[in-house]
Amino acid sequence: MTDHLTKANINLFAILRNLEDLCAMEDETKLIVKDCNISIQFIVKNGPEAFLILKDGKCALQKGRKRCKIKLYFKNPEHLNKMFDGKANPILLKGFTKLGFLKKEFPKLVEKLTYYLKPTDQLLKDPKYLEINTYLTMFTAFNAMVQIANHDRLGKLNSSRIPDGVVAISILGGGPSIFITSKSGCLEVNNETDKPIRAYMSFANTNIANAILNNKVDTYSAIGGGELEIRGCIPMIDNLNKLLSQVPAYVR
């Protein structure tokens, strides 16, 4: 069972957040925002607030409120989720002169994001596509997991059982690393950390990571075959896996 508040946080901080990496990794996406200088505020009543900056070919998503050129308001978390599903429109509070961007460039960004998050076997034969899909799928899964841990009823129960500390998740062979920090039952995700690592989850390479993240290879088989290494504080990993098992209910 899912709830709208958790899904709203996932849509902003796991799905939309991928624009940061997509702009950095994919030239066509970078070109779409090459000459942009746009800031978009997302305000959800009784829900999350996020601030998206698109400038000079780069993208950044932050929590909270800042001065913006476009302000989008949502009556509740469900309203935001319906927008992400293509079934509702936001309420435009500011930025009527920027409607051209919202109708032209922004849909192109969403289309690119969807393209890379919805793989087919044929698309995955392209090494560059596979790399981008793997990285975005990894970031989506673990950012969504953190939102589930902090907002979903069952997720909070599972996260309360995770010992304090940092888990490092990496794709070996030059791939990215992300770090999940657990403190008093709450989780946060970062691209770097200066804290000691208590547990490790390491994918042998990009191909293996893609197969596991897209549910084409069983996790236990990968561990048995040495393609996925788990070490350190195992209770941390076990409870993270319980949270990860909730992600497909929210992200399809």
XYZ file of N, CA and C in Angstrom:
756
model
N 0.844 -1.200 0.000
C 0.000 0.000 0.000
C 0.880 1.251 0.000
N 0.520 2.254 -0.814
C 1.305 3.476 -0.897
C 0.520 4.659 -0.332
N 1.235 5.726 -0.006
C 0.545 6.942 0.423
C 1.036 8.122 -0.410
N 0.176 9.121 -0.551
C 0.453 10.227 -1.467
C 1.623 11.091 -1.009
N 1.785 11.288 0.308
C 2.884 12.123 0.787
C 4.230 11.492 0.446
N 4.354 10.193 0.688
C 5.603 9.504 0.358
C 5.874 9.588 -1.133
N 4.846 9.344 -1.934
C 5.029 9.374 -3.388
C 5.390 10.771 -3.879
N 4.827 11.801 -3.266
C 5.163 13.173 -3.658
C 6.635 13.462 -3.399
N 7.131 13.025 -2.249
C 8.551 13.202 -1.947
C 9.425 12.428 -2.924
N 8.990 11.237 -3.309
C 9.741 10.442 -4.284
C 9.738 11.126 -5.645
N 8.590 11.634 -6.061
C 8.514 12.295 -7.366
C 9.460 13.484 -7.462
N 9.582 14.240 -6.387
C 10.469 15.399 -6.407
C 11.921 15.012 -6.177
N 12.186 14.247 -5.131
C 13.564 14.059 -4.679
C 14.224 12.765 -5.156
N 13.480 11.934 -5.892
C 14.081 10.744 -6.503
C 13.936 10.775 -8.023
N 12.754 11.171 -8.523
C 12.518 11.191 -9.970
C 13.026 12.494 -10.592
N 12.452 13.629 -10.196
C 12.840 14.913 -10.782
C 14.309 15.221 -10.530
N 14.820 14.781 -9.402
C 16.213 15.008 -9.052
C 17.186 14.452 -10.090
N 16.743 13.435 -10.849
C 17.597 12.830 -11.867
C 18.012 13.800 -12.959
N 17.290 14.913 -13.105
C 17.685 15.903 -14.109
C 19.091 16.430 -13.846
N 19.507 16.463 -12.587
C 20.870 16.892 -12.260
C 21.889 16.041 -13.002
N 21.766 14.730 -12.864
C 22.741 13.821 -13.457
C 22.557 13.699 -14.962
N 21.306 13.750 -15.425
C 21.062 13.628 -16.858
C 21.671 14.806 -17.612
N 21.551 16.005 -17.076
C 22.165 17.171 -17.715
C 23.684 17.050 -17.750
N 24.256 16.410 -16.745
C 25.707 16.245 -16.691
C 26.198 15.133 -17.611
N 25.356 14.123 -17.849
C 25.801 12.925 -18.569
C 25.400 12.890 -20.040
N 24.368 13.623 -20.438
C 23.798 13.449 -21.771
C 23.783 14.772 -22.524
N 24.455 14.810 -23.674
C 24.677 16.064 -24.394
C 23.385 16.718 -24.880
N 22.432 15.929 -25.381
C 21.194 16.514 -25.902
C 20.396 17.190 -24.790
N 20.386 16.576 -23.612
C 19.695 17.183 -22.470
C 20.390 18.475 -22.059
N 21.710 18.440 -22.075
C 22.484 19.632 -21.727
C 22.175 20.782 -22.687
N 21.997 20.462 -23.967
C 21.696 21.490 -24.964
C 20.336 22.142 -24.723
N 19.378 21.349 -24.222
C 18.034 21.889 -23.973
C 18.090 23.037 -22.968
N 18.982 22.919 -21.986
C 19.069 23.949 -20.938
C 20.313 24.823 -21.089
N 20.972 24.715 -22.243
C 22.229 25.435 -22.479
C 22.091 26.938 -22.242
N 21.025 27.513 -22.760
C 20.850 28.966 -22.648
C 19.792 29.356 -21.618
N 19.431 28.423 -20.775
C 18.390 28.686 -19.771
C 18.942 29.435 -18.569
N 18.088 30.199 -17.968
C 18.355 30.782 -16.651
C 17.007 30.823 -15.930
N 16.567 29.635 -15.523
C 15.218 29.453 -14.990
C 15.280 28.816 -13.605
N 14.454 29.302 -12.712
C 14.315 28.680 -11.389
C 12.832 28.403 -11.147
N 12.536 27.177 -10.741
C 11.145 26.747 -10.557
C 10.928 26.309 -9.113
N 9.963 26.927 -8.457
C 9.600 26.556 -7.089
C 8.378 25.646 -7.112
N 8.511 24.483 -6.474
C 7.385 23.561 -6.305
C 6.902 23.668 -4.862
N 5.646 24.060 -4.676
C 5.069 24.175 -3.340
C 3.863 23.247 -3.252
N 3.902 22.325 -2.312
C 2.813 21.370 -2.117
C 2.209 21.616 -0.740
N 0.941 21.988 -0.692
C 0.291 22.199 0.602
C 0.304 20.896 1.401
N 0.754 20.999 2.660
C 0.886 19.819 3.527
C 1.787 18.757 2.900
N 2.804 19.239 2.176
C 3.721 18.316 1.515
C 5.093 18.947 1.324
N 5.904 18.367 0.459
C 7.280 18.831 0.277
C 7.373 20.120 -0.531
N 8.516 20.783 -0.405
C 8.831 21.954 -1.210
C 10.191 21.731 -1.853
N 10.295 22.051 -3.135
C 11.548 21.843 -3.855
C 11.802 23.017 -4.784
N 13.080 23.220 -5.090
C 13.516 24.358 -5.891
C 14.439 23.836 -6.983
N 14.026 24.001 -8.246
C 14.780 23.486 -9.389
C 15.446 24.644 -10.129
N 16.761 24.537 -10.309
C 17.527 25.562 -11.019
C 18.056 24.971 -12.323
N 17.769 25.647 -13.432
C 18.263 25.250 -14.751
C 19.031 26.433 -15.317
N 20.348 26.277 -15.438
C 21.163 27.417 -15.856
C 22.443 26.944 -16.535
N 22.722 27.515 -17.702
C 23.985 27.273 -18.415
C 24.277 25.795 -18.624
N 23.250 25.030 -18.984
C 23.453 23.617 -19.277
C 23.529 22.724 -18.063
N 23.271 23.280 -16.890
C 23.325 22.506 -15.651
C 21.985 22.565 -14.928
N 21.788 21.596 -14.053
C 20.537 21.516 -13.297
C 20.850 21.174 -11.848
N 20.106 21.752 -10.933
C 20.261 21.430 -9.510
C 18.893 21.467 -8.843
N 18.637 20.479 -8.001
C 17.383 20.426 -7.241
C 17.704 20.534 -5.758
N 17.009 21.438 -5.079
C 17.230 21.655 -3.654
C 15.903 21.599 -2.918
N 15.975 21.325 -1.630
C 14.780 21.360 -0.797
C 14.509 22.786 -0.337
N 13.235 23.065 -0.023
C 12.881 24.353 0.550
C 12.441 25.384 -0.471
N 12.457 26.659 -0.028
C 12.000 27.775 -0.868
C 13.126 28.776 -1.090
N 13.145 29.360 -2.295
C 14.068 30.441 -2.620
C 13.375 31.384 -3.596
N 14.023 32.491 -3.894
C 13.485 33.387 -4.910
C 13.474 32.660 -6.245
N 12.385 32.795 -6.993
C 12.239 32.004 -8.213
C 11.623 32.836 -9.330
N 11.710 32.292 -10.548
C 11.079 32.922 -11.705
C 9.738 32.275 -12.031
N 9.587 31.008 -11.628
C 8.333 30.285 -11.837
C 7.930 29.643 -10.515
N 6.688 29.832 -10.121
C 6.200 29.219 -8.881
C 4.981 28.356 -9.199
N 5.096 27.064 -8.880
C 4.019 26.106 -9.124
C 3.448 25.642 -7.790
N 2.133 25.731 -7.666
C 1.460 25.367 -6.413
C 0.577 24.139 -6.633
N 0.569 23.272 -5.616
C -0.248 22.059 -5.656
C -1.095 22.002 -4.393
N -2.369 21.678 -4.553
C -3.329 21.730 -3.441
C -3.036 20.699 -2.368
N -2.389 19.622 -2.741
C -2.043 18.549 -1.807
C -1.064 17.606 -2.508
N -0.471 16.647 -1.779
C 0.462 15.715 -2.418
C -0.148 14.953 -3.590
N -1.424 14.589 -3.480
C -2.069 13.848 -4.568
C -2.100 14.676 -5.853
N -2.308 15.982 -5.732
C -2.314 16.880 -6.890
C -0.957 16.831 -7.600
N 0.126 16.889 -6.831
C 1.467 16.795 -7.421
C 1.658 15.456 -8.133
N 1.241 14.385 -7.482
C 1.419 13.053 -8.065
C 0.642 12.908 -9.370
N -0.536 13.502 -9.413
C -1.327 13.444 -10.649
C -0.630 14.202 -11.773
N 0.066 15.294 -11.430
C 0.815 16.007 -12.457
C 1.915 15.123 -13.028
N 2.629 14.424 -12.149
C 3.698 13.535 -12.614
C 3.141 12.380 -13.444
N 1.898 12.020 -13.203
C 1.253 10.961 -13.987
C 0.591 11.497 -15.252
N 0.699 12.812 -15.472
C 0.104 13.418 -16.657
C -1.397 13.583 -16.581
N -1.950 13.623 -15.351
C -3.403 13.677 -15.179
C -3.889 14.981 -14.536
N -2.979 15.916 -14.299
C -3.368 17.197 -13.695
C -2.320 18.246 -14.037
N -2.708 19.501 -13.905
C -1.790 20.616 -14.130
C -1.558 21.358 -12.822
N -0.384 21.936 -12.651
C -0.136 22.735 -11.452
C -0.868 24.066 -11.530
N -0.945 24.744 -10.403
C -1.492 26.101 -10.361
C -0.310 27.063 -10.454
N -0.281 27.859 -11.502
C 0.835 28.781 -11.731
C 0.620 30.060 -10.921
N 1.473 30.281 -9.928
C 1.373 31.471 -9.085
C 2.292 32.587 -9.552
N 3.342 32.212 -10.274
C 4.320 33.201 -10.735
C 4.997 32.654 -11.986
N 5.273 33.556 -12.944
C 6.003 33.131 -14.129
C 5.166 33.037 -15.386
N 4.125 33.856 -15.462
C 3.261 33.803 -16.647
C 4.032 34.153 -17.919
N 5.089 34.959 -17.784
C 5.902 35.307 -18.957
C 6.849 34.178 -19.345
N 6.921 33.135 -18.510
C 7.806 31.994 -18.794
C 7.020 30.774 -19.275
N 5.784 30.990 -19.699
C 4.958 29.869 -20.147
C 5.588 29.136 -21.329
N 6.350 29.872 -22.142
C 7.019 29.243 -23.277
C 7.958 28.145 -22.839
N 8.693 28.385 -21.748
C 9.601 27.362 -21.225
C 8.821 26.161 -20.715
N 7.739 26.417 -19.983
C 6.948 25.324 -19.414
C 6.280 24.475 -20.493
N 5.980 25.090 -21.632
C 5.290 24.357 -22.698
C 6.247 23.743 -23.716
N 7.484 24.263 -23.781
C 8.413 23.802 -24.817
C 9.606 23.044 -24.240
N 10.480 23.738 -23.521
C 11.712 23.096 -23.043
C 11.466 22.076 -21.940
N 10.617 22.436 -20.966
C 10.440 21.530 -19.829
C 9.868 20.177 -20.246
N 8.858 20.118 -21.129
C 8.383 18.805 -21.586
C 9.470 17.983 -22.276
N 10.406 18.659 -22.961
C 11.517 17.942 -23.591
C 12.406 17.288 -22.535
N 12.629 17.986 -21.431
C 13.425 17.421 -20.337
C 12.734 16.203 -19.741
N 11.435 16.316 -19.527
C 10.665 15.199 -18.973
C 10.693 14.008 -19.930
N 10.587 14.289 -21.221
C 10.624 13.220 -22.227
C 11.970 12.503 -22.214
N 13.057 13.270 -22.110
C 14.393 12.674 -22.037
C 14.534 11.814 -20.789
N 14.045 12.322 -19.671
C 14.132 11.585 -18.414
C 13.364 10.273 -18.507
N 12.178 10.327 -19.067
C 11.366 9.119 -19.239
C 12.066 8.112 -20.141
N 12.674 8.603 -21.199
C 13.393 7.746 -22.152
C 14.485 6.939 -21.450
N 15.224 7.582 -20.577
C 16.340 6.900 -19.918
C 15.919 6.083 -18.700
N 14.723 6.324 -18.191
C 14.252 5.545 -17.045
C 13.345 4.386 -17.449
N 13.023 4.285 -18.737
C 12.149 3.212 -19.235
C 12.908 2.390 -20.274
N 13.834 1.537 -19.852
C 14.686 0.824 -20.810
C 13.959 -0.305 -21.528
N 14.476 -0.628 -22.701
C 14.092 -1.848 -23.408
C 15.369 -2.645 -23.650
N 15.225 -3.915 -23.953
C 16.404 -4.743 -24.218
C 17.216 -4.175 -25.379
N 16.526 -3.635 -26.375
C 17.220 -3.073 -27.535
C 18.015 -1.829 -27.143
N 17.400 -0.937 -26.377
C 18.092 0.280 -25.950
C 19.309 -0.037 -25.090
N 19.212 -1.068 -24.266
C 20.311 -1.417 -23.359
C 21.516 -1.998 -24.081
N 21.384 -2.274 -25.372
C 22.534 -2.744 -26.154
C 23.510 -1.609 -26.448
N 23.027 -0.381 -26.343
C 23.881 0.797 -26.531
C 24.630 1.060 -25.222
N 25.970 0.971 -25.223
C 26.744 1.126 -23.980
C 26.478 2.449 -23.256
N 26.325 3.537 -24.013
C 26.088 4.835 -23.379
C 24.716 4.868 -22.725
N 23.711 4.333 -23.424
C 22.370 4.274 -22.838
C 22.391 3.417 -21.581
N 23.055 2.266 -21.642
C 23.120 1.370 -20.483
C 23.760 2.072 -19.290
N 24.829 2.824 -19.550
C 25.498 3.542 -18.464
C 24.556 4.553 -17.815
N 23.896 5.370 -18.643
C 23.008 6.399 -18.103
C 21.826 5.767 -17.386
N 21.218 4.754 -17.991
C 20.085 4.080 -17.354
C 20.485 3.473 -16.013
N 21.666 2.865 -15.958
C 22.132 2.250 -14.713
C 22.291 3.287 -13.616
N 22.958 4.380 -13.933
C 23.203 5.407 -12.926
C 21.892 6.027 -12.443
N 20.998 6.370 -13.390
C 19.735 6.993 -12.992
C 18.851 6.026 -12.213
N 18.857 4.754 -12.608
C 18.065 3.754 -11.886
C 18.592 3.570 -10.470
N 19.911 3.562 -10.336
C 20.530 3.442 -9.012
C 20.157 4.637 -8.134
N 20.304 5.842 -8.678
C 19.990 7.034 -7.897
C 18.501 7.096 -7.552
N 17.652 6.709 -8.506
C 16.211 6.700 -8.250
C 15.863 5.735 -7.132
N 16.392 4.517 -7.218
C 16.055 3.474 -6.241
C 16.445 3.881 -4.827
N 17.662 4.368 -4.656
C 18.129 4.652 -3.299
C 17.590 5.980 -2.762
N 17.356 6.957 -3.630
C 16.689 8.178 -3.166
C 15.237 7.900 -2.807
N 14.571 7.052 -3.593
C 13.194 6.667 -3.261
C 13.154 5.891 -1.952
N 14.125 5.018 -1.767
C 14.208 4.231 -0.538
C 14.291 5.143 0.691
N 15.081 6.206 0.581
C 15.223 7.141 1.700
C 13.896 7.842 1.994
N 13.171 8.232 0.962
C 11.872 8.874 1.177
C 10.872 7.907 1.814
N 10.925 6.647 1.402
C 10.064 5.625 2.012
C 10.417 5.449 3.482
N 11.708 5.432 3.787
C 12.153 5.269 5.171
C 11.671 6.406 6.061
N 11.589 7.598 5.498
C 11.269 8.779 6.303
C 9.789 9.161 6.322
N 8.987 8.570 5.415
C 7.589 8.999 5.311
C 6.571 7.860 5.325
N 6.897 6.723 4.765
C 5.952 5.611 4.687
C 5.831 4.911 6.046
N 4.627 4.492 6.411
C 4.404 3.882 7.732
C 5.266 2.638 7.930
N 5.221 1.690 6.995
C 6.041 0.487 7.107
C 7.514 0.820 6.949
N 7.806 1.793 6.079
C 9.190 2.208 5.887
C 9.813 2.749 7.161
N 9.047 3.532 7.914
C 9.551 4.059 9.185
C 9.868 2.930 10.159
N 9.034 1.902 10.157
C 9.265 0.760 11.041
C 10.567 0.064 10.674
N 10.784 -0.163 9.380
C 12.016 -0.824 8.947
C 13.246 0.044 9.195
N 13.129 1.345 8.950
C 14.285 2.220 9.142
C 14.644 2.370 10.614
N 13.655 2.211 11.499
C 13.934 2.306 12.938
C 14.829 1.171 13.416
N 14.918 0.115 12.623
C 15.738 -1.044 12.988
C 17.159 -0.965 12.427
N 17.445 0.079 11.676
C 18.776 0.215 11.080
C 19.706 0.902 12.073
N 20.827 0.274 12.412
C 21.783 0.914 13.323
C 22.305 2.224 12.733
N 22.698 3.147 13.600
C 23.278 4.405 13.133
C 24.581 4.137 12.392
N 24.822 4.933 11.360
C 26.063 4.795 10.607
C 25.846 5.035 9.130
N 26.883 4.767 8.346
C 26.865 5.037 6.907
C 27.041 3.745 6.122
N 26.210 3.587 5.085
C 26.344 2.479 4.138
C 26.811 3.057 2.807
N 27.879 2.490 2.249
C 28.388 2.917 0.946
C 27.880 1.972 -0.131
N 27.260 2.524 -1.154
C 26.783 1.728 -2.289
C 27.558 2.178 -3.519
N 28.248 1.250 -4.181
C 29.159 1.618 -5.264
C 29.033 0.683 -6.452
N 29.306 1.242 -7.631
C 29.519 0.442 -8.830
C 31.014 0.490 -9.099
N 31.671 -0.653 -8.977
C 33.119 -0.708 -9.136
C 33.501 -0.500 -10.601
N 34.795 -0.252 -10.820
C 35.272 -0.052 -12.181
C 34.991 1.332 -12.720
N 34.975 2.320 -11.840
C 34.782 3.696 -12.285
C 33.371 4.221 -12.181
N 32.461 3.429 -11.614
C 31.080 3.869 -11.458
C 30.903 4.778 -10.260
N 29.690 5.281 -10.056
C 29.432 6.208 -8.957
C 29.293 5.509 -7.612
N 29.375 6.306 -6.567
C 29.104 5.837 -5.206
C 28.098 6.785 -4.563
N 27.220 6.231 -3.752
C 26.340 7.049 -2.932
C 26.405 6.528 -1.504
N 26.054 7.381 -0.566
C 26.212 7.039 0.841
C 24.894 7.284 1.576
N 24.404 6.234 2.226
C 23.168 6.315 2.999
C 23.534 6.437 4.472
N 23.126 7.533 5.091
C 23.404 7.753 6.507
C 22.145 7.500 7.323
N 22.282 6.641 8.327
C 21.179 6.343 9.243
C 21.467 6.989 10.592
N 20.487 7.726 11.108
C 20.633 8.338 12.427
C 19.276 8.384 13.107
N 19.167 7.679 14.208
C 17.935 7.648 15.005
C 16.716 7.271 14.176
N 16.902 6.333 13.260
C 15.783 5.838 12.467
C 15.451 6.643 11.233
N 16.164 7.744 10.999
C 15.959 8.547 9.789
C 17.133 8.347 8.832
N 16.856 8.394 7.537
C 17.892 8.187 6.533
C 18.081 9.437 5.690
N 19.303 9.614 5.201
C 19.573 10.627 4.190
C 20.608 10.082 3.224
N 20.586 10.599 1.994
C 21.498 10.118 0.962
C 22.395 11.268 0.522
N 23.686 10.960 0.322
C 24.657 11.962 -0.115
C 25.595 11.351 -1.149
N 26.212 12.218 -1.951
C 27.174 11.748 -2.944
C 28.569 11.600 -2.369
N 28.777 12.105 -1.165
C 30.074 11.961 -0.504
C 29.871 12.040 1.000
N 30.870 11.580 1.731
C 30.793 11.616 3.196
C 32.195 11.608 3.779
N 32.334 12.200 4.956
C 33.612 12.132 5.667
C 33.479 11.278 6.928
N 32.344 10.570 7.025
C 32.094 9.726 8.190
C 32.562 8.295 7.931
N 32.871 7.544 8.975
C 33.298 6.148 8.800
C 32.190 5.310 8.163
N 32.583 4.382 7.304
C 31.633 3.490 6.631
C 31.446 2.235 7.475
N 30.192 1.890 7.753
C 29.912 0.700 8.560
C 29.537 -0.511 7.713
N 29.040 -0.276 6.493
C 28.631 -1.393 5.636
C 28.813 -1.003 4.175
N 29.033 -2.035 3.346
C 29.295 -1.806 1.921
C 28.390 -2.684 1.068
N 27.888 -2.108 -0.022
C 27.197 -2.862 -1.065
C 27.866 -2.466 -2.380
N 28.577 -3.409 -3.001
C 29.380 -3.085 -4.179
C 29.003 -3.966 -5.362
N 28.596 -3.322 -6.469
C 28.316 -4.029 -7.716
C 29.620 -4.180 -8.486
N 29.847 -5.348 -9.085
C 31.122 -5.631 -9.747
C 31.389 -4.693 -10.920
N 30.352 -4.324 -11.663
C 30.506 -3.437 -12.815
C 29.134 -2.891 -13.219
N 29.130 -2.044 -14.233
C 27.883 -1.406 -14.666
C 26.877 -2.416 -15.199
N 27.349 -3.403 -15.965
C 26.437 -4.408 -16.528
C 25.716 -5.185 -15.430
N 26.462 -5.589 -14.414
C 25.868 -6.335 -13.301
C 24.894 -5.449 -12.530
N 25.304 -4.206 -12.270
C 24.424 -3.282 -11.548
C 23.117 -3.090 -12.309
N 23.205 -2.936 -13.621
C 22.000 -2.741 -14.422
C 21.087 -3.954 -14.355
N 21.674 -5.138 -14.462
C 20.875 -6.369 -14.434
C 20.170 -6.545 -13.093
N 20.867 -6.236 -12.002
C 20.270 -6.376 -10.670
C 19.196 -5.310 -10.446
N 19.509 -4.061 -10.787
C 18.576 -2.961 -10.549
C 17.325 -3.062 -11.412
N 17.450 -3.705 -12.581
C 16.287 -3.902 -13.447
C 15.660 -5.279 -13.266
N 16.025 -5.938 -12.146
C 15.410 -7.219 -11.749
C 15.594 -8.332 -12.780
N 16.741 -8.317 -13.455
C 17.045 -9.380 -14.414
C 17.979 -10.432 -13.822
N 18.599 -10.093 -12.711
C 19.469 -11.021 -11.988
C 19.063 -10.998 -10.526
N 18.889 -12.163 -9.951
C 18.517 -12.279 -8.544
C 19.671 -11.830 -7.649
N 19.343 -11.057 -6.625
C 20.370 -10.528 -5.727
C 21.188 -11.632 -5.083
N 20.527 -12.677 -4.603
C 21.247 -13.749 -3.915
C 22.153 -14.512 -4.874
N 21.717 -14.671 -6.125
C 22.566 -15.316 -7.128
C 23.801 -14.468 -7.402
N 23.611 -13.140 -7.453
C 24.732 -12.238 -7.699
C 25.731 -12.279 -6.549
N 25.216 -12.359 -5.319
C 26.113 -12.468 -4.160
C 26.881 -13.780 -4.221
N 26.169 -14.867 -4.532
C 26.809 -16.178 -4.621
C 27.848 -16.242 -5.715
N 27.627 -15.500 -6.804
C 28.567 -15.503 -7.920
C 29.664 -14.463 -7.789
N 29.676 -13.736 -6.673
C 30.715 -12.737 -6.458
C 30.526 -11.456 -7.259
N 29.331 -11.271 -7.836
C 29.075 -10.075 -8.642
C 28.506 -8.929 -7.811
N 28.036 -9.247 -6.628
C 27.553 -8.249 -5.673
C 28.159 -8.575 -4.322
N 28.942 -7.645 -3.804
C 29.625 -7.868 -2.526
C 28.918 -7.107 -1.407
N 28.622 -7.831 -0.336
C 28.022 -7.250 0.862
C 28.970 -7.502 2.023
N 29.351 -6.451 2.738
C 30.223 -6.655 3.896
C 30.014 -5.541 4.916
N 30.486 -5.814 6.121
C 30.335 -4.844 7.197
C 29.172 -5.204 8.095
N 28.451 -4.193 8.548
C 27.319 -4.378 9.465
C 26.114 -4.910 8.681
N 25.958 -6.212 8.668
C 24.935 -6.862 7.849
C 23.506 -6.447 8.231
N 23.172 -6.238 9.525
C 21.814 -5.781 9.847
C 21.426 -4.478 9.135
N 22.411 -3.614 8.865
C 22.114 -2.388 8.127
C 21.661 -2.724 6.711
N 22.398 -3.637 6.055
C 22.077 -4.037 4.684
C 20.737 -4.759 4.631
N 20.501 -5.643 5.586
C 19.248 -6.419 5.594
C 18.030 -5.504 5.643
N 18.080 -4.504 6.502
C 16.928 -3.607 6.626
C 16.833 -2.620 5.462
N 17.969 -2.267 4.861
C 17.917 -1.466 3.642
C 17.231 -2.245 2.525
N 17.518 -3.538 2.448
C 16.884 -4.370 1.421
C 15.367 -4.448 1.616
N 14.922 -4.455 2.871
C 13.475 -4.445 3.130
C 12.851 -3.150 2.611
N 13.566 -2.046 2.790
C 13.078 -0.766 2.274
C 13.088 -0.750 0.745
N 14.153 -1.308 0.158
C 14.241 -1.360 -1.301
C 13.098 -2.169 -1.907
N 12.654 -3.180 -1.175
C 11.558 -4.016 -1.690
C 10.247 -3.235 -1.793
N 10.155 -2.092 -1.107
C 8.953 -1.253 -1.179
C 8.979 -0.286 -2.366
N 10.158 -0.076 -2.945
C 10.295 0.922 -4.010
C 9.396 0.644 -5.217
N 9.304 -0.604 -5.718
C 8.473 -0.842 -6.913
C 7.004 -0.447 -6.746
N 6.508 -0.433 -5.514
C 5.117 -0.024 -5.295
C 4.923 1.467 -5.572
N 6.006 2.234 -5.429
C 5.932 3.677 -5.636
C 6.470 4.123 -6.993
N 7.457 3.395 -7.509
C 8.113 3.777 -8.764
C 7.898 2.671 -9.780
N 7.118 2.954 -10.797
C 6.832 1.942 -11.822
C 7.304 2.424 -13.187
